[in-house]
Amino acid sequence: MKTQKAPLSIRIIYWLTSFSLGMLNLVFIGAIIFNLMVNFNMFSNELDLAIELPVKVNFLEKGNLYLNNTDIEVELVEATSRIQFKDTPSFISRKIAFALIIVVSFGIYLFWTFRKFIKNVKDGIVFTMDNIGLLKKLAYGIAAFWLFSTVYLNIVRHYIASKLEFDNIEITSDVSNYSGILYLALFIWVLAHIFMTGLKLQEDQDLTI
Amino acid sequence: MAVIVNLDVMLAKRKMSLTELSQRVGITMSNLSILKKGKAKAIRFSTLEKICEVLECQPGDILEFQLDK
């Protein structure tokens, strides 16, 4: 059911999503190649891979903040961090390469689903079972991504962060979480139900002579 | 459905085809077909008025209420 031209904002969102999907596809190809090279030991132990640490680090560092022409003494007490391996062992490289494939695949699926939904809206096809299905898939996909991230964070915390030792830095057990991602999934799920109501209203309207 | 549409009865009485009614009322054949088959969810007063005008009848001649058993 095509109507007039979609608003510019919708078209911009569609183009941005298409562009991001294209970039992700390139990243996926790179991730596949990287995986193959890691699994065939083409780097031996020469990779210096880095990963985000899902915990906060405590340390005491004094400094100054220059604001409103005033020099204010401050202390840096907490920060998030990432660690870089020197000559990453192959068993860690393989795990990181595998996790990269999973994350990029998720990203491609989510962007592809969202692009399909935006394309329908751009073409004036709004309240349909197809769009409701796409929204539900998006919600499931984002919820699954949150679950994967949570599991990954806890694995990294248990196997790496808890075994780190530094002279002047304390690694806390305060794990970051991505609860915002879960709330996004829940919001999209609710949006799918709103679209179901919209579909019913449209059907009633279409069957009003 | 509790409200029955007796459009085909009136069309037969007036010896008019659905196509002619559609052209004279200004409603598409598909919409009239939906109405005739009883699949419509609602009818606008303006539509009912046009149909009654063309078929020279009352709304009660086209719409009938039957209690669901």
mmCIF file of C-alpha atoms in Angstrom:
data_model
loop_
_atom_site.group_PDB
_atom_site.id
_atom_site.type_symbol
_atom_site.label_atom_id
_atom_site.label_comp_id
_atom_site.label_asym_id
_atom_site.label_seq_id
_atom_site.Cartn_x
_atom_site.Cartn_y
_atom_site.Cartn_z
ATOM 1 C CA MET A 1 0.000 0.000 0.000
ATOM 2 C CA LYS A 2 2.129 2.904 -1.300
ATOM 3 C CA THR A 3 1.282 6.447 -0.301
ATOM 4 C CA GLN A 4 3.132 9.738 -0.700
ATOM 5 C CA LYS A 5 6.929 10.164 -0.386
ATOM 6 C CA ALA A 6 8.284 9.339 3.053
ATOM 7 C CA PRO A 7 9.572 12.190 5.267
ATOM 8 C CA LEU A 8 13.239 13.108 4.838
ATOM 9 C CA SER A 9 14.074 11.879 8.363
ATOM 10 C CA ILE A 10 12.859 8.363 7.527
ATOM 11 C CA ARG A 11 14.814 8.342 4.274
ATOM 12 C CA ILE A 12 17.957 9.521 6.095
ATOM 13 C CA ILE A 13 17.546 6.778 8.700
ATOM 14 C CA TYR A 14 17.159 4.243 5.885
ATOM 15 C CA TRP A 15 20.314 5.429 4.117
ATOM 16 C CA LEU A 16 22.326 5.489 7.374
ATOM 17 C CA THR A 17 21.146 1.985 8.215
ATOM 18 C CA SER A 18 22.005 0.746 4.718
ATOM 19 C CA PHE A 19 25.455 2.324 4.978
ATOM 20 C CA SER A 20 26.066 0.790 8.440
ATOM 21 C CA LEU A 21 24.944 -2.603 7.143
ATOM 22 C CA GLY A 22 27.372 -2.315 4.253
ATOM 23 C CA MET A 23 30.224 -1.483 6.646
ATOM 24 C CA LEU A 24 29.299 -4.380 8.920
ATOM 25 C CA ASN A 25 29.345 -6.740 5.955
ATOM 26 C CA LEU A 26 32.906 -5.635 5.214
ATOM 27 C CA VAL A 27 33.853 -6.083 8.882
ATOM 28 C CA PHE A 28 32.330 -9.574 8.779
ATOM 29 C CA ILE A 29 34.472 -10.513 5.792
ATOM 30 C CA GLY A 30 37.509 -9.191 7.655
ATOM 31 C CA ALA A 31 36.494 -11.153 10.756
ATOM 32 C CA ILE A 32 36.226 -14.379 8.728
ATOM 33 C CA ILE A 33 39.675 -13.813 7.224
ATOM 34 C CA PHE A 34 41.077 -12.991 10.678
ATOM 35 C CA ASN A 35 39.525 -16.152 12.117
ATOM 36 C CA LEU A 36 41.049 -18.302 9.402
ATOM 37 C CA MET A 37 44.466 -16.727 9.875
ATOM 38 C CA VAL A 38 44.324 -17.202 13.655
ATOM 39 C CA ASN A 39 43.160 -20.813 13.358
ATOM 40 C CA PHE A 40 45.867 -21.614 10.864
ATOM 41 C CA ASN A 41 48.426 -20.057 13.205
ATOM 42 C CA MET A 42 49.507 -17.528 10.651
ATOM 43 C CA PHE A 43 50.298 -14.987 13.362
ATOM 44 C CA SER A 44 51.982 -17.492 15.722
ATOM 45 C CA ASN A 45 52.091 -15.471 18.996
ATOM 46 C CA GLU A 46 52.811 -12.094 17.442
ATOM 47 C CA LEU A 47 49.345 -10.591 17.903
ATOM 48 C CA ASP A 48 48.876 -7.888 20.542
ATOM 49 C CA LEU A 49 45.099 -8.096 21.019
ATOM 50 C CA ALA A 50 43.196 -5.885 23.428
ATOM 51 C CA ILE A 51 39.884 -6.472 25.199
ATOM 52 C CA GLU A 52 37.640 -4.223 27.244
ATOM 53 C CA LEU A 53 37.662 -5.002 30.969
ATOM 54 C CA PRO A 54 34.119 -5.178 32.312
ATOM 55 C CA VAL A 55 35.211 -4.050 35.786
ATOM 56 C CA LYS A 56 36.281 -0.724 37.213
ATOM 57 C CA VAL A 57 39.813 -0.056 38.373
ATOM 58 C CA ASN A 58 40.615 1.907 41.521
ATOM 59 C CA PHE A 59 43.726 3.954 41.834
ATOM 60 C CA LEU A 60 44.779 7.225 43.385
ATOM 61 C CA GLU A 61 46.238 9.829 41.071
ATOM 62 C CA LYS A 62 46.342 13.503 41.949
ATOM 63 C CA GLY A 63 45.955 16.194 39.359
ATOM 64 C CA ASN A 64 44.455 19.556 38.487
ATOM 65 C CA LEU A 65 41.269 20.660 36.757
ATOM 66 C CA TYR A 66 41.420 24.067 35.121
ATOM 67 C CA LEU A 67 37.903 25.530 35.036
ATOM 68 C CA ASN A 68 36.566 29.103 35.002
ATOM 69 C CA ASN A 69 40.103 30.467 35.354
ATOM 70 C CA THR A 70 40.526 28.455 38.541
ATOM 71 C CA ASP A 71 42.968 25.667 39.206
ATOM 72 C CA ILE A 72 41.140 22.968 41.154
ATOM 73 C CA GLU A 73 42.937 20.047 42.821
ATOM 74 C CA VAL A 74 41.321 16.727 42.000
ATOM 75 C CA GLU A 75 42.020 13.029 42.422
ATOM 76 C CA LEU A 76 41.356 10.379 39.800
ATOM 77 C CA VAL A 77 39.989 7.440 41.729
ATOM 78 C CA GLU A 78 38.112 5.131 39.350
ATOM 79 C CA ALA A 79 38.053 4.339 35.651
ATOM 80 C CA THR A 80 37.043 1.696 33.148
ATOM 81 C CA SER A 81 39.863 0.052 31.244
ATOM 82 C CA ARG A 82 41.037 -2.321 28.598
ATOM 83 C CA ILE A 83 44.001 -4.618 28.698
ATOM 84 C CA GLN A 84 46.378 -5.385 25.902
ATOM 85 C CA PHE A 85 48.088 -8.737 25.683
ATOM 86 C CA LYS A 86 51.715 -8.804 24.708
ATOM 87 C CA ASP A 87 52.189 -11.702 22.261
ATOM 88 C CA THR A 88 48.647 -12.981 22.718
ATOM 89 C CA PRO A 89 48.585 -16.746 23.338
ATOM 90 C CA SER A 90 46.852 -18.578 20.506
ATOM 91 C CA PHE A 91 44.112 -20.022 22.733
ATOM 92 C CA ILE A 92 43.078 -16.462 23.677
ATOM 93 C CA SER A 93 43.382 -15.200 20.065
ATOM 94 C CA ARG A 94 41.026 -17.958 18.877
ATOM 95 C CA LYS A 95 38.436 -17.068 21.511
ATOM 96 C CA ILE A 96 38.608 -13.369 20.697
ATOM 97 C CA ALA A 97 38.384 -14.079 16.947
ATOM 98 C CA PHE A 98 35.368 -16.343 17.523
ATOM 99 C CA ALA A 99 33.649 -13.750 19.750
ATOM 100 C CA LEU A 100 34.248 -11.153 17.028
ATOM 101 C CA ILE A 101 32.412 -13.316 14.461
ATOM 102 C CA ILE A 102 29.469 -13.778 16.837
ATOM 103 C CA VAL A 103 29.196 -10.067 17.659
ATOM 104 C CA VAL A 104 29.442 -8.942 14.012
ATOM 105 C CA SER A 105 26.899 -11.598 12.919
ATOM 106 C CA PHE A 106 24.468 -10.335 15.548
ATOM 107 C CA GLY A 107 25.060 -6.798 14.374
ATOM 108 C CA ILE A 108 24.414 -7.707 10.726
ATOM 109 C CA TYR A 109 21.184 -9.554 11.629
ATOM 110 C CA LEU A 110 19.908 -6.627 13.719
ATOM 111 C CA PHE A 111 20.786 -3.990 11.137
ATOM 112 C CA TRP A 112 19.324 -6.089 8.293
ATOM 113 C CA THR A 113 16.066 -6.556 10.212
ATOM 114 C CA PHE A 114 15.877 -2.879 11.122
ATOM 115 C CA ARG A 115 16.634 -1.810 7.541
ATOM 116 C CA LYS A 116 13.856 -4.054 6.223
ATOM 117 C CA PHE A 117 11.436 -2.481 8.726
ATOM 118 C CA ILE A 118 12.494 1.078 7.843
ATOM 119 C CA LYS A 119 12.198 0.284 4.108
ATOM 120 C CA ASN A 120 8.596 -0.829 4.632
ATOM 121 C CA VAL A 121 7.817 2.353 6.570
ATOM 122 C CA LYS A 122 9.574 4.440 3.893
ATOM 123 C CA ASP A 123 7.376 2.776 1.237
ATOM 124 C CA GLY A 124 4.227 3.543 3.255
ATOM 125 C CA ILE A 125 3.745 -0.043 4.410
ATOM 126 C CA VAL A 126 3.327 0.488 8.130
ATOM 127 C CA PHE A 127 0.762 -1.602 10.003
ATOM 128 C CA THR A 128 1.318 -5.089 8.620
ATOM 129 C CA MET A 129 2.025 -8.508 10.135
ATOM 130 C CA ASP A 130 5.388 -8.420 8.350
ATOM 131 C CA ASN A 131 6.465 -5.284 10.248
ATOM 132 C CA ILE A 132 5.190 -6.695 13.533
ATOM 133 C CA GLY A 133 7.243 -9.835 12.898
ATOM 134 C CA LEU A 134 10.320 -7.711 12.130
ATOM 135 C CA LEU A 135 9.904 -5.720 15.357
ATOM 136 C CA LYS A 136 9.583 -8.927 17.374
ATOM 137 C CA LYS A 137 12.700 -10.350 15.718
ATOM 138 C CA LEU A 138 14.540 -7.124 16.574
ATOM 139 C CA ALA A 139 13.414 -7.388 20.202
ATOM 140 C CA TYR A 140 14.499 -11.044 20.433
ATOM 141 C CA GLY A 141 17.797 -10.284 18.703
ATOM 142 C CA ILE A 142 18.642 -7.365 20.989
ATOM 143 C CA ALA A 143 17.667 -9.401 24.066
ATOM 144 C CA ALA A 144 19.893 -12.256 22.854
ATOM 145 C CA PHE A 145 22.733 -9.776 22.280
ATOM 146 C CA TRP A 146 22.286 -8.508 25.870
ATOM 147 C CA LEU A 147 22.387 -12.093 27.149
ATOM 148 C CA PHE A 148 25.521 -12.848 25.145
ATOM 149 C CA SER A 149 27.171 -9.643 26.381
ATOM 150 C CA THR A 150 26.307 -10.473 30.004
ATOM 151 C CA VAL A 151 27.698 -14.011 29.703
ATOM 152 C CA TYR A 152 30.821 -12.688 27.943
ATOM 153 C CA LEU A 153 31.330 -9.997 30.607
ATOM 154 C CA ASN A 154 31.109 -12.550 33.399
ATOM 155 C CA ILE A 155 33.483 -14.929 31.646
ATOM 156 C CA VAL A 156 36.035 -12.143 31.162
ATOM 157 C CA ARG A 157 35.584 -11.049 34.792
ATOM 158 C CA HIS A 158 35.985 -14.555 36.145
ATOM 159 C CA TYR A 159 38.825 -15.722 33.934
ATOM 160 C CA ILE A 160 40.796 -12.536 33.412
ATOM 161 C CA ALA A 161 39.878 -9.603 35.656
ATOM 162 C CA SER A 162 39.874 -11.638 38.875
ATOM 163 C CA LYS A 163 43.342 -12.990 38.037
ATOM 164 C CA LEU A 164 44.949 -9.637 37.271
ATOM 165 C CA GLU A 165 47.549 -8.154 39.603
ATOM 166 C CA PHE A 166 49.056 -4.703 39.426
ATOM 167 C CA ASP A 167 51.267 -2.893 41.896
ATOM 168 C CA ASN A 168 49.326 0.355 42.308
ATOM 169 C CA ILE A 169 45.923 -0.439 40.842
ATOM 170 C CA GLU A 170 43.037 -2.296 42.445
ATOM 171 C CA ILE A 171 40.668 -4.231 40.208
ATOM 172 C CA THR A 172 37.153 -4.015 41.602
ATOM 173 C CA SER A 173 34.457 -6.675 41.345
ATOM 174 C CA ASP A 174 32.053 -3.980 40.176
ATOM 175 C CA VAL A 175 30.934 -5.369 36.805
ATOM 176 C CA SER A 176 29.577 -3.029 34.161
ATOM 177 C CA ASN A 177 26.305 -4.194 32.720
ATOM 178 C CA TYR A 178 24.501 -3.310 29.540
ATOM 179 C CA SER A 179 21.028 -3.020 31.050
ATOM 180 C CA GLY A 180 20.260 -0.215 28.576
ATOM 181 C CA ILE A 181 20.373 -2.820 25.801
ATOM 182 C CA LEU A 182 17.784 -4.941 27.610
ATOM 183 C CA TYR A 183 15.494 -1.928 28.091
ATOM 184 C CA LEU A 184 15.799 -1.222 24.355
ATOM 185 C CA ALA A 185 14.678 -4.809 23.610
ATOM 186 C CA LEU A 186 11.719 -4.434 25.963
ATOM 187 C CA PHE A 187 10.740 -1.107 24.390
ATOM 188 C CA ILE A 188 10.793 -2.608 20.880
ATOM 189 C CA TRP A 189 8.672 -5.534 22.138
ATOM 190 C CA VAL A 190 6.092 -3.036 23.432
ATOM 191 C CA LEU A 191 6.299 -1.173 20.109
ATOM 192 C CA ALA A 192 5.439 -4.441 18.313
ATOM 193 C CA HIS A 193 2.288 -4.699 20.425
ATOM 194 C CA ILE A 194 1.399 -1.104 19.632
ATOM 195 C CA PHE A 195 1.755 -1.959 15.930
ATOM 196 C CA MET A 196 -0.592 -4.942 16.456
ATOM 197 C CA THR A 197 -3.213 -2.512 17.738
ATOM 198 C CA GLY A 198 -2.490 -0.262 14.779
ATOM 199 C CA LEU A 199 -2.990 -3.212 12.414
ATOM 200 C CA LYS A 200 -6.370 -4.011 13.961
ATOM 201 C CA LEU A 201 -7.441 -0.373 13.663
ATOM 202 C CA GLN A 202 -6.317 -0.311 10.041
ATOM 203 C CA GLU A 203 -8.227 -3.498 9.265
ATOM 204 C CA ASP A 204 -11.340 -1.977 10.823
ATOM 205 C CA GLN A 205 -10.773 1.156 8.752
ATOM 206 C CA ASP A 206 -10.247 -0.881 5.555
ATOM 207 C CA LEU A 207 -13.471 -2.784 6.237
ATOM 208 C CA THR A 208 -15.445 0.394 6.839
ATOM 209 C CA ILE A 209 -17.416 1.050 3.635
ATOM 210 C CA MET B 1 -22.387 -11.317 12.584
ATOM 211 C CA ALA B 2 -25.590 -9.917 14.115
ATOM 212 C CA VAL B 3 -26.297 -7.256 11.466
ATOM 213 C CA ILE B 4 -27.179 -8.816 8.101
ATOM 214 C CA VAL B 5 -26.789 -6.874 4.845
ATOM 215 C CA ASN B 6 -29.598 -7.652 2.390
ATOM 216 C CA LEU B 7 -28.102 -5.744 -0.511
ATOM 217 C CA ASP B 8 -28.583 -8.565 -3.024
ATOM 218 C CA VAL B 9 -32.323 -8.704 -2.148
ATOM 219 C CA MET B 10 -32.734 -4.981 -2.916
ATOM 220 C CA LEU B 11 -30.634 -5.268 -6.062
ATOM 221 C CA ALA B 12 -32.896 -8.082 -7.291
ATOM 222 C CA LYS B 13 -36.049 -6.037 -6.474
ATOM 223 C CA ARG B 14 -34.725 -3.027 -8.364
ATOM 224 C CA LYS B 15 -33.340 -5.254 -11.128
ATOM 225 C CA MET B 16 -29.946 -3.612 -10.786
ATOM 226 C CA SER B 17 -26.502 -5.190 -11.025
ATOM 227 C CA LEU B 18 -23.742 -4.668 -8.494
ATOM 228 C CA THR B 19 -21.656 -2.996 -11.185
ATOM 229 C CA GLU B 20 -24.384 -0.437 -11.930
ATOM 230 C CA LEU B 21 -24.881 0.247 -8.217
ATOM 231 C CA SER B 22 -21.130 0.686 -7.801
ATOM 232 C CA GLN B 23 -21.009 3.226 -10.651
ATOM 233 C CA ARG B 24 -24.044 5.162 -9.468
ATOM 234 C CA VAL B 25 -23.052 5.227 -5.795
ATOM 235 C CA GLY B 26 -19.359 5.887 -6.473
ATOM 236 C CA ILE B 27 -17.999 2.991 -4.415
ATOM 237 C CA THR B 28 -15.591 0.415 -5.769
ATOM 238 C CA MET B 29 -16.831 -3.048 -6.691
ATOM 239 C CA SER B 30 -14.531 -4.627 -4.132
ATOM 240 C CA ASN B 31 -15.966 -2.509 -1.308
ATOM 241 C CA LEU B 32 -19.544 -3.258 -2.383
ATOM 242 C CA SER B 33 -18.644 -6.907 -2.584
ATOM 243 C CA ILE B 34 -17.282 -6.757 0.994
ATOM 244 C CA LEU B 35 -20.553 -5.145 2.084
ATOM 245 C CA LYS B 36 -22.721 -7.661 0.204
ATOM 246 C CA LYS B 37 -20.870 -10.636 1.695
ATOM 247 C CA GLY B 38 -21.304 -9.292 5.218
ATOM 248 C CA LYS B 39 -17.567 -8.880 5.788
ATOM 249 C CA ALA B 40 -17.703 -5.126 6.420
ATOM 250 C CA LYS B 41 -16.999 -3.989 9.973
ATOM 251 C CA ALA B 42 -18.819 -0.662 9.649
ATOM 252 C CA ILE B 43 -20.676 1.493 7.149
ATOM 253 C CA ARG B 44 -20.565 5.272 6.975
ATOM 254 C CA PHE B 45 -23.840 7.177 7.029
ATOM 255 C CA SER B 46 -22.789 8.919 3.815
ATOM 256 C CA THR B 47 -22.404 5.531 2.075
ATOM 257 C CA LEU B 48 -25.737 4.251 3.430
ATOM 258 C CA GLU B 49 -27.404 7.464 2.293
ATOM 259 C CA LYS B 50 -26.070 7.098 -1.272
ATOM 260 C CA ILE B 51 -27.120 3.431 -1.474
ATOM 261 C CA CYS B 52 -30.608 4.200 -0.196
ATOM 262 C CA GLU B 53 -30.907 7.094 -2.652
ATOM 263 C CA VAL B 54 -29.955 4.927 -5.650
ATOM 264 C CA LEU B 55 -32.026 1.902 -4.582
ATOM 265 C CA GLU B 56 -34.924 4.117 -3.435
ATOM 266 C CA CYS B 57 -35.263 2.312 -0.147
ATOM 267 C CA GLN B 58 -34.905 2.702 3.619
ATOM 268 C CA PRO B 59 -31.822 1.672 5.639
ATOM 269 C CA GLY B 60 -33.972 -1.016 7.243
ATOM 270 C CA ASP B 61 -34.534 -2.572 3.810
ATOM 271 C CA ILE B 62 -30.782 -3.160 3.489
ATOM 272 C CA LEU B 63 -29.776 -3.798 7.116
ATOM 273 C CA GLU B 64 -31.399 -6.411 9.316
ATOM 274 C CA PHE B 65 -30.558 -7.294 12.898
ATOM 275 C CA GLN B 66 -30.539 -10.960 13.908
ATOM 276 C CA LEU B 67 -29.860 -12.028 17.454
ATOM 277 C CA ASP B 68 -26.953 -14.506 17.646
ATOM 278 C CA LYS B 69 -28.179 -17.837 19.054
#
